Tab-separated table of C-alpha atoms in Angstrom:
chain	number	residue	atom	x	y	z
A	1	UNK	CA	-25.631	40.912	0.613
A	2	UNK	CA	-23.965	39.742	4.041
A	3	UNK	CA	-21.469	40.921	5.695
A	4	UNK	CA	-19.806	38.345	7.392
A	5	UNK	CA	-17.428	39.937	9.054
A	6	UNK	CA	-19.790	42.124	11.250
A	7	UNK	CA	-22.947	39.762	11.340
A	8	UNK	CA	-22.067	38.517	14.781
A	9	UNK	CA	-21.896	42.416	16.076
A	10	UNK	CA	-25.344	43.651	13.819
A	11	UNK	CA	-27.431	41.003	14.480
A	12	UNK	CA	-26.079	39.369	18.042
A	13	UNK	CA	-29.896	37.908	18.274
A	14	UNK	CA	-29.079	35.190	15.614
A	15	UNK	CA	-25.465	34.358	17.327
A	16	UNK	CA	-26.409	33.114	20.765
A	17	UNK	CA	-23.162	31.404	21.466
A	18	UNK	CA	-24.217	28.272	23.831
A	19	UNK	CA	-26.744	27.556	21.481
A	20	UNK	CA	-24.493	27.242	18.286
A	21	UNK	CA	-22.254	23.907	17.578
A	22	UNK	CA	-19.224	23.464	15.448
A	23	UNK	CA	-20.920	21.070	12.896
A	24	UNK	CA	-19.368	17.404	13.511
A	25	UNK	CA	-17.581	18.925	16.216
A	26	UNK	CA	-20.118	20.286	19.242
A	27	UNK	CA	-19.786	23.433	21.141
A	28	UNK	CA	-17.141	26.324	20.153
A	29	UNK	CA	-13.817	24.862	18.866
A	30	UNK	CA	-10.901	27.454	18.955
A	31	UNK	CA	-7.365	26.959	16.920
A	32	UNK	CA	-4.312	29.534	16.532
A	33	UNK	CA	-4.397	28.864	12.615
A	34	UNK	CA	-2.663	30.619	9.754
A	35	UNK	CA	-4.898	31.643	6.989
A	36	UNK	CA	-3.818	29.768	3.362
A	37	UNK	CA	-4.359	30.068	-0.481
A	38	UNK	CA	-5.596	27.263	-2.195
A	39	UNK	CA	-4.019	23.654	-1.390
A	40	UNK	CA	-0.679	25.014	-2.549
A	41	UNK	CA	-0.434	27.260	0.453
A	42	UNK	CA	-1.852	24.728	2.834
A	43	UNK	CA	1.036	22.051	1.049
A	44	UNK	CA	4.044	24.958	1.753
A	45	UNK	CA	2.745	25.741	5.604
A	46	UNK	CA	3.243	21.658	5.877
A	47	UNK	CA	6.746	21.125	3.961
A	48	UNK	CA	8.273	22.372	7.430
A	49	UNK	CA	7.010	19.434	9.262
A	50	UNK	CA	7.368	16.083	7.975
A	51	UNK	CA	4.153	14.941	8.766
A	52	UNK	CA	4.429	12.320	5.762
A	53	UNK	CA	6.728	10.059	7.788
A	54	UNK	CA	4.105	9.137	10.399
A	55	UNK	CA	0.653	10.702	9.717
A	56	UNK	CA	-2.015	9.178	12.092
A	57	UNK	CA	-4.020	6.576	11.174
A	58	UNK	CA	-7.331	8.456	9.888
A	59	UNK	CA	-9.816	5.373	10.364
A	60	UNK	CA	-10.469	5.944	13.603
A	61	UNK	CA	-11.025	9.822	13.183
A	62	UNK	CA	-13.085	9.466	10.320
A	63	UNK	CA	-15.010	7.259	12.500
A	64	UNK	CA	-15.874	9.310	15.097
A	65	UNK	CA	-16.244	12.877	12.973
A	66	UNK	CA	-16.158	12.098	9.777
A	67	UNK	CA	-14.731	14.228	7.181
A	68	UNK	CA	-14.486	16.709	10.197
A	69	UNK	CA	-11.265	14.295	10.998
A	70	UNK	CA	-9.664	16.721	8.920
A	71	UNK	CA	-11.119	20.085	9.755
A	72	UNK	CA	-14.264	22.099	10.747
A	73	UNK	CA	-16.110	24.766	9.564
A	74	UNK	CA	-15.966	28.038	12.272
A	75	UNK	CA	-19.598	30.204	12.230
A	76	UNK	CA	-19.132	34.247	11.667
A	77	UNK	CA	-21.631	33.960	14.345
A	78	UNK	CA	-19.041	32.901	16.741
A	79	UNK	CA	-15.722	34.378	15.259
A	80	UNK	CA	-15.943	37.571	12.726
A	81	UNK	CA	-12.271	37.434	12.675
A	82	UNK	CA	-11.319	33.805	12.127
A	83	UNK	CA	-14.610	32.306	11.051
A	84	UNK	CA	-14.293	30.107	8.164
A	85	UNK	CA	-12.800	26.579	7.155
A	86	UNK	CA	-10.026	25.121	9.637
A	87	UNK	CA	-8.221	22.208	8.411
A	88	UNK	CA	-6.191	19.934	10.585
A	89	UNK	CA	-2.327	19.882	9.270
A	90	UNK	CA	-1.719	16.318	10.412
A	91	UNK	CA	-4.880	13.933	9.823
A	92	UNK	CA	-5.078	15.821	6.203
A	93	UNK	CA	-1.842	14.625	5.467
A	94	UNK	CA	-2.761	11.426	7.035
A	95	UNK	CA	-5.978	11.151	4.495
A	96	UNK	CA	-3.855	12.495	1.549
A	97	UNK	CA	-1.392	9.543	2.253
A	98	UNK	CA	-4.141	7.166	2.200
A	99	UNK	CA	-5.516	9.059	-1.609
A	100	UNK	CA	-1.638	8.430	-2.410
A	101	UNK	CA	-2.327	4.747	-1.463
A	102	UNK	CA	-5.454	4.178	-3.848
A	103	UNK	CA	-3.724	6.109	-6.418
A	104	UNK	CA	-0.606	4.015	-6.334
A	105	UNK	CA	-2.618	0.454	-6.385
A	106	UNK	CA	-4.461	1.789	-9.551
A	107	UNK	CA	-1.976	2.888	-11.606
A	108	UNK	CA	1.229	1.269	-11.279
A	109	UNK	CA	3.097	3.172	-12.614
A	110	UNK	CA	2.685	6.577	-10.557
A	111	UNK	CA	5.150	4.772	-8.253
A	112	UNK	CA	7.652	3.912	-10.661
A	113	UNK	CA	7.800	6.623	-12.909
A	114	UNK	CA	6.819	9.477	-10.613
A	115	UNK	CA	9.603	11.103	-7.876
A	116	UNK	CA	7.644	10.767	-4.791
A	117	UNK	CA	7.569	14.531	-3.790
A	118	UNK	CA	5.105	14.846	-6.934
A	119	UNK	CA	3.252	12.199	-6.053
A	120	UNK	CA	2.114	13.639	-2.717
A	121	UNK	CA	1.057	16.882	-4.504
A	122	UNK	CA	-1.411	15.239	-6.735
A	123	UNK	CA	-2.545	12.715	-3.558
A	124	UNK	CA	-3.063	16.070	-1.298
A	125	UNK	CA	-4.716	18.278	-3.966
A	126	UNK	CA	-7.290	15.719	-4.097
A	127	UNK	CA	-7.818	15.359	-0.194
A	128	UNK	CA	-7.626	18.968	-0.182
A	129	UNK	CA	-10.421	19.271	-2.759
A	130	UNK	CA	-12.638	16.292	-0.458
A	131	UNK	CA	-12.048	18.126	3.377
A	132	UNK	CA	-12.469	21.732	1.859
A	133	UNK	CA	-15.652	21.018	-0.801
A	134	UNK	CA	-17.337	19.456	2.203
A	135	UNK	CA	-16.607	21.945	4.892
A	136	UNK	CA	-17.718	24.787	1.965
A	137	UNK	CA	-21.506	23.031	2.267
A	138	UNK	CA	-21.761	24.048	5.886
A	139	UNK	CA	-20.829	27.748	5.161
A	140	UNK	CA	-23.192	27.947	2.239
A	141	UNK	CA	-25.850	26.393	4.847
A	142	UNK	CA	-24.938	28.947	7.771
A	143	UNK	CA	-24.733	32.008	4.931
A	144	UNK	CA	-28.276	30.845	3.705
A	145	UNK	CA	-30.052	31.106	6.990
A	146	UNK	CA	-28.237	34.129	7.792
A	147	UNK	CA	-29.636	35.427	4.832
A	148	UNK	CA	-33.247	34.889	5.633
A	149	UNK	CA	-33.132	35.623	9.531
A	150	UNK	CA	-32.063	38.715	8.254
A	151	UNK	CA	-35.275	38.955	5.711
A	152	UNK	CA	-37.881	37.668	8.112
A	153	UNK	CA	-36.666	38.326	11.534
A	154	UNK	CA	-36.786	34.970	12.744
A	155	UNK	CA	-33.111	33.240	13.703
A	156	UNK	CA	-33.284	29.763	12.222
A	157	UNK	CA	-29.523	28.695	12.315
A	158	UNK	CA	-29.366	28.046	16.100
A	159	UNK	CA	-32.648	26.217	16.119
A	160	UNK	CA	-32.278	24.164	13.109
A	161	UNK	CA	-28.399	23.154	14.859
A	162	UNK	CA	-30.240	22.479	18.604
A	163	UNK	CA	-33.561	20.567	16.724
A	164	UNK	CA	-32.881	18.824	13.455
A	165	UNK	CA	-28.835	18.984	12.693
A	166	UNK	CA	-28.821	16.923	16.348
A	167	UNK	CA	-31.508	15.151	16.566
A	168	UNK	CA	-30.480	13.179	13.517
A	169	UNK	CA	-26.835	12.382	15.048
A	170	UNK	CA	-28.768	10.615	17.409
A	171	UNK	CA	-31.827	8.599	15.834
A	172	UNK	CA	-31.651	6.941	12.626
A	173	UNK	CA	-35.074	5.618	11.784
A	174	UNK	CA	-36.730	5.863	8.394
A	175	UNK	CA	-35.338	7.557	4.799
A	176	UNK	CA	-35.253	10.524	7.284
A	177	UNK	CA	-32.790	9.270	10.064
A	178	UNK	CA	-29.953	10.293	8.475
A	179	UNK	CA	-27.984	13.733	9.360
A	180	UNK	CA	-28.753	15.375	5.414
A	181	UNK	CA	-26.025	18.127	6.081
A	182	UNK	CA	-23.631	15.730	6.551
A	183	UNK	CA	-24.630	13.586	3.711
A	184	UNK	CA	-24.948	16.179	0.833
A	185	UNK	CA	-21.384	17.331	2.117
A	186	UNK	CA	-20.027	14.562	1.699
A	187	UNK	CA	-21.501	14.829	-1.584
A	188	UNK	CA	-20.783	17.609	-2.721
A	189	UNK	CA	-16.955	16.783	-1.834
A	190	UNK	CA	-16.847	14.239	-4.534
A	191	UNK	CA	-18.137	16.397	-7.292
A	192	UNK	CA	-14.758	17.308	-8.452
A	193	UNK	CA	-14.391	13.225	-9.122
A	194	UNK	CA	-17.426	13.189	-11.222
A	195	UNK	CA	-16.331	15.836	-13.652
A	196	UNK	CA	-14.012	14.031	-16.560
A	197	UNK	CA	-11.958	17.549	-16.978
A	198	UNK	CA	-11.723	18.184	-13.307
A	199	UNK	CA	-9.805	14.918	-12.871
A	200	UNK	CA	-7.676	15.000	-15.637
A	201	UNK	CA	-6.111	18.656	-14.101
A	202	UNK	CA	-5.139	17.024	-10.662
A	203	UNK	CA	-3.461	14.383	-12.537
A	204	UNK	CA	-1.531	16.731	-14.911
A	205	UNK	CA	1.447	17.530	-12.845
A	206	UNK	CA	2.815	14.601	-13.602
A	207	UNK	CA	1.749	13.771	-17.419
A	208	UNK	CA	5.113	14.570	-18.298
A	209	UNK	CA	6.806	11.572	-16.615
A	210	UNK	CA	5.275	9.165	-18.623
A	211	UNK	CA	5.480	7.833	-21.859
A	212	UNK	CA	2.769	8.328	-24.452
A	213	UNK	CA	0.757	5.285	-23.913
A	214	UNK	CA	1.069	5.258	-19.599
A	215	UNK	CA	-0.089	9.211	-20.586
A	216	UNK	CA	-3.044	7.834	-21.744
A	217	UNK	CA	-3.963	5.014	-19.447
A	218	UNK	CA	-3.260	7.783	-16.810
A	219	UNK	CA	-5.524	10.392	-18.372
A	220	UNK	CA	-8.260	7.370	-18.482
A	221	UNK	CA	-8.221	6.243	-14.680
A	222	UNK	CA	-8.729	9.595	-13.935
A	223	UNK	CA	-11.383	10.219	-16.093
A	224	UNK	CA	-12.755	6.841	-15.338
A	225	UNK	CA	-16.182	6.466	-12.662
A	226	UNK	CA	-13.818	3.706	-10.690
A	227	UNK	CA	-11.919	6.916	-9.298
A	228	UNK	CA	-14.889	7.980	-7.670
A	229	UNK	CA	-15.667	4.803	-5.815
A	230	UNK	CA	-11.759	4.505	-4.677
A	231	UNK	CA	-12.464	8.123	-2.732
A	232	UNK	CA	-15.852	6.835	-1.624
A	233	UNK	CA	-14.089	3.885	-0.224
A	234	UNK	CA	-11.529	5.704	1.353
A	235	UNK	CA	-14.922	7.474	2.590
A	236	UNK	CA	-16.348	3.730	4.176
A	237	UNK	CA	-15.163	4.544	8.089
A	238	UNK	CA	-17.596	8.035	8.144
A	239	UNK	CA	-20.418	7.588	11.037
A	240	UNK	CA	-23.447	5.650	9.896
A	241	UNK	CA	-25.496	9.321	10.215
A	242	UNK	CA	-23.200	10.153	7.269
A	243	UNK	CA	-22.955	7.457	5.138
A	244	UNK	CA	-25.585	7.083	2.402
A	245	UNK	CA	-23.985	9.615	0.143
A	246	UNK	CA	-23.682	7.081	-2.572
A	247	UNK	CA	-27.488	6.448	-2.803
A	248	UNK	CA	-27.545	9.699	-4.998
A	249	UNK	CA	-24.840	8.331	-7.284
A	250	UNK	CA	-25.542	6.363	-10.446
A	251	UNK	CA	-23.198	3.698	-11.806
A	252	UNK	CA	-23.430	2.546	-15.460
A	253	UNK	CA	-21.051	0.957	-17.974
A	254	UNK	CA	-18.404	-2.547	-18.028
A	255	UNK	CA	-15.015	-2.763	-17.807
A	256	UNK	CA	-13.149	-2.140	-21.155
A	257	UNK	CA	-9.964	-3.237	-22.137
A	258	UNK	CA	-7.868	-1.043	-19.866
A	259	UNK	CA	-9.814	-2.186	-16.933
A	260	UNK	CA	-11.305	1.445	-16.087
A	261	UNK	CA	-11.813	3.187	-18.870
A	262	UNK	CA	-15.793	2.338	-19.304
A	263	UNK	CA	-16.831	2.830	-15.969
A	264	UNK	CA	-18.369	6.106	-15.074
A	265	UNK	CA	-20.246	7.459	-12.419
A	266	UNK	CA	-22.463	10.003	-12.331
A	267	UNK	CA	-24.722	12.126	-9.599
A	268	UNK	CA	-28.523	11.844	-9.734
A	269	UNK	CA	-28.749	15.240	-9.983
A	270	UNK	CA	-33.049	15.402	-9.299
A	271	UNK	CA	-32.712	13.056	-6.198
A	272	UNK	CA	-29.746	15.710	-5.546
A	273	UNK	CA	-31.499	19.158	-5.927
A	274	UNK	CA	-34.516	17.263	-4.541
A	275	UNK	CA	-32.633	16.349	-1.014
A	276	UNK	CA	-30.862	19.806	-1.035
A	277	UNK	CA	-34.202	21.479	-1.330
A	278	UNK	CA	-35.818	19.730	1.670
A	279	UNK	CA	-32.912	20.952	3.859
A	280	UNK	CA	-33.202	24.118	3.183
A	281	UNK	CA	-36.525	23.922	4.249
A	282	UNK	CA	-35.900	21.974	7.153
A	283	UNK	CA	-33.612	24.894	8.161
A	284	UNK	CA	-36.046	27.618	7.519
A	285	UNK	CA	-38.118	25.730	9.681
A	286	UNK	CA	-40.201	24.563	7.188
A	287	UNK	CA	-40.485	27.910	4.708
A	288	UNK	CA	-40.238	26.586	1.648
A	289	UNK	CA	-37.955	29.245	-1.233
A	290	UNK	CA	-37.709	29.253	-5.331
A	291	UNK	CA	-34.361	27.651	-6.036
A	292	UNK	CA	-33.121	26.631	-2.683
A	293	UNK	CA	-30.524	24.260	-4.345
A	294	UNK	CA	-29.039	26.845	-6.028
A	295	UNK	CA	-28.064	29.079	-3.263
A	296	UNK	CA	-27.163	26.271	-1.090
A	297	UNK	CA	-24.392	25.165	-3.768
A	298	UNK	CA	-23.561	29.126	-4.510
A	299	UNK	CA	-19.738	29.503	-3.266
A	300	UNK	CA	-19.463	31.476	-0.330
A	301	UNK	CA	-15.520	31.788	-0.892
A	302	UNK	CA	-14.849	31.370	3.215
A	303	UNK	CA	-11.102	31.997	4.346
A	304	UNK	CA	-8.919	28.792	4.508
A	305	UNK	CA	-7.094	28.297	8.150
A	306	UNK	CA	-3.976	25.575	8.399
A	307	UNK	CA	-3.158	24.363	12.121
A	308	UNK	CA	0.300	22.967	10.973
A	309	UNK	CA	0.370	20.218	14.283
């Protein structure tokens, strides 16, 4: 077992500091953040400021960094006291206002019947769910080399961040162009829209300010595979070396009589495992190990950081 917290000190051969990037972000990014619990902390830290008013416009972050717009993932190798996931106060409130947007346009009615304050909960859950989930991938990814340079002797992290992670930011050529990290992250970030019962709890909140029948119609968009493509559109501006996320997903079913209750999505879960596999080898430098997928998607549980401004 790993201890993050004094990695960087036990094994300072597999931290060399100019050699280790802030995925989506480059070389060593530092922040004064306060540490949170769950989206509901992050959501209280924010109620001080009202960033709501006038949020920047996310597009053009998204379209440099991607979902690192919102926040970055700091290595244990490079902080043992503040490593972990640091989200950006403003842009996430600027991405939650555009989930707030999508939500509103497909269901009416979240806007008439819902006080607005309730509203932005569900709307930032959700982005919450999207910047975290994806951020979590590149701890799991740092965690699982740390693992094995620990095993074999061999540092892998720095080389696999210098070599492939880079290289691919750069050159997009073949089925093999694209950065995989930041693909499966972005990924991986969805899976909370392709689980049915998942959906249905964001959305609960604010069952009780509908009537029976908008209850239901609710309960259905949420449930419904058109859900997922509204956050993968929100998605669209993400750097080309990030983008072909959706080739893993599978679409299949018509529009029924409430518009999106028979469409559903759902993850091709070999081509998943299958992509998830080769990057682990890719950052072991080529080792191949029994269930890579499964450790890569194993929750490390990193420590949440807010920067309010």
């Amino acid at each position: 077992m790993i201890d993050f917290s004094t990695f960087r000190s036990e094994h300072p051969e597999f931290c060399p500091e100019d050699r280790l990037r802030v995925p989506g972000l480059g070389p060593g990014t530092r922040t004064n953040p306060i540490e949170v619990a769950g989206w509901e902390g992050a959501y209280k830290e924010l109620q001080a400021v009202d960033l709501w008013r006038d949020p920047p416009p996310v597009r053009k972050l998204m379209q440099e960094f991607g979902a690192e717009a919102f926040g970055h993932y700091l290595s244990f190798r490079l902080d043992s006291d503040h490593w972990g996931l640091h989200l950006q106060g403003t842009p996430t409130v600027g991405f939650a206002k555009e989930v707030l947007r999508v939500l509103s346009l497909g269901f009416l009615e979240l806007e008439e019947r819902v006080p607005v304050e309730r509203a932005r909960e569900v709307a930032f859950d959700m982005a919450y769910e999207i910047v975290v989930s994806h951020l979590s991938l590149h701890a799991s990814l740092d965690a699982f080399a740390a693992r094995y340079e620990v095993e074999d002797g061999d540092a892998y992290y720095a080389p696999y961040q210098e070599g492939p992670y880079l290289e691919s930011l750069r050159e997009m050529t073949g089925p093999d162009g694209y950065n995989w990290e930041e693909v499966l992250a972005n990924l991986v970030s969805l899976n909370a829209f392709l689980n049915a019962s998942r959906t249905v709890e964001f959305g609960a909140r604010v069952d009780s300010y509908f009537r029976d029948e908008e209850k239901f119609r609710w309960n259905g968009y949420l449930m419904s595979g058109l859900l997922t493509s509204e956050m993968t559109y929100i998605m669209r501006p993400i750097p080309a070396s990030h983008r072909n996320f959706t080739e893993f997903l599978r679409r299949r079913g018509e529009v029924g009589p409430y518009a999106h209750m028979a469409i559903q999505y759902d993850l091709n879960t070999d081509a998943f495992n299958a992509r998830l596999r080769r990057l682990a080898s890719v950052l072991l430098a080529g080792k191949e190990v029994e269930e890579a997928e499964k450790a890569l998607l194993t929750p490390v549980n990193p420590p949440v950081y807010l920067s309010v401004g």
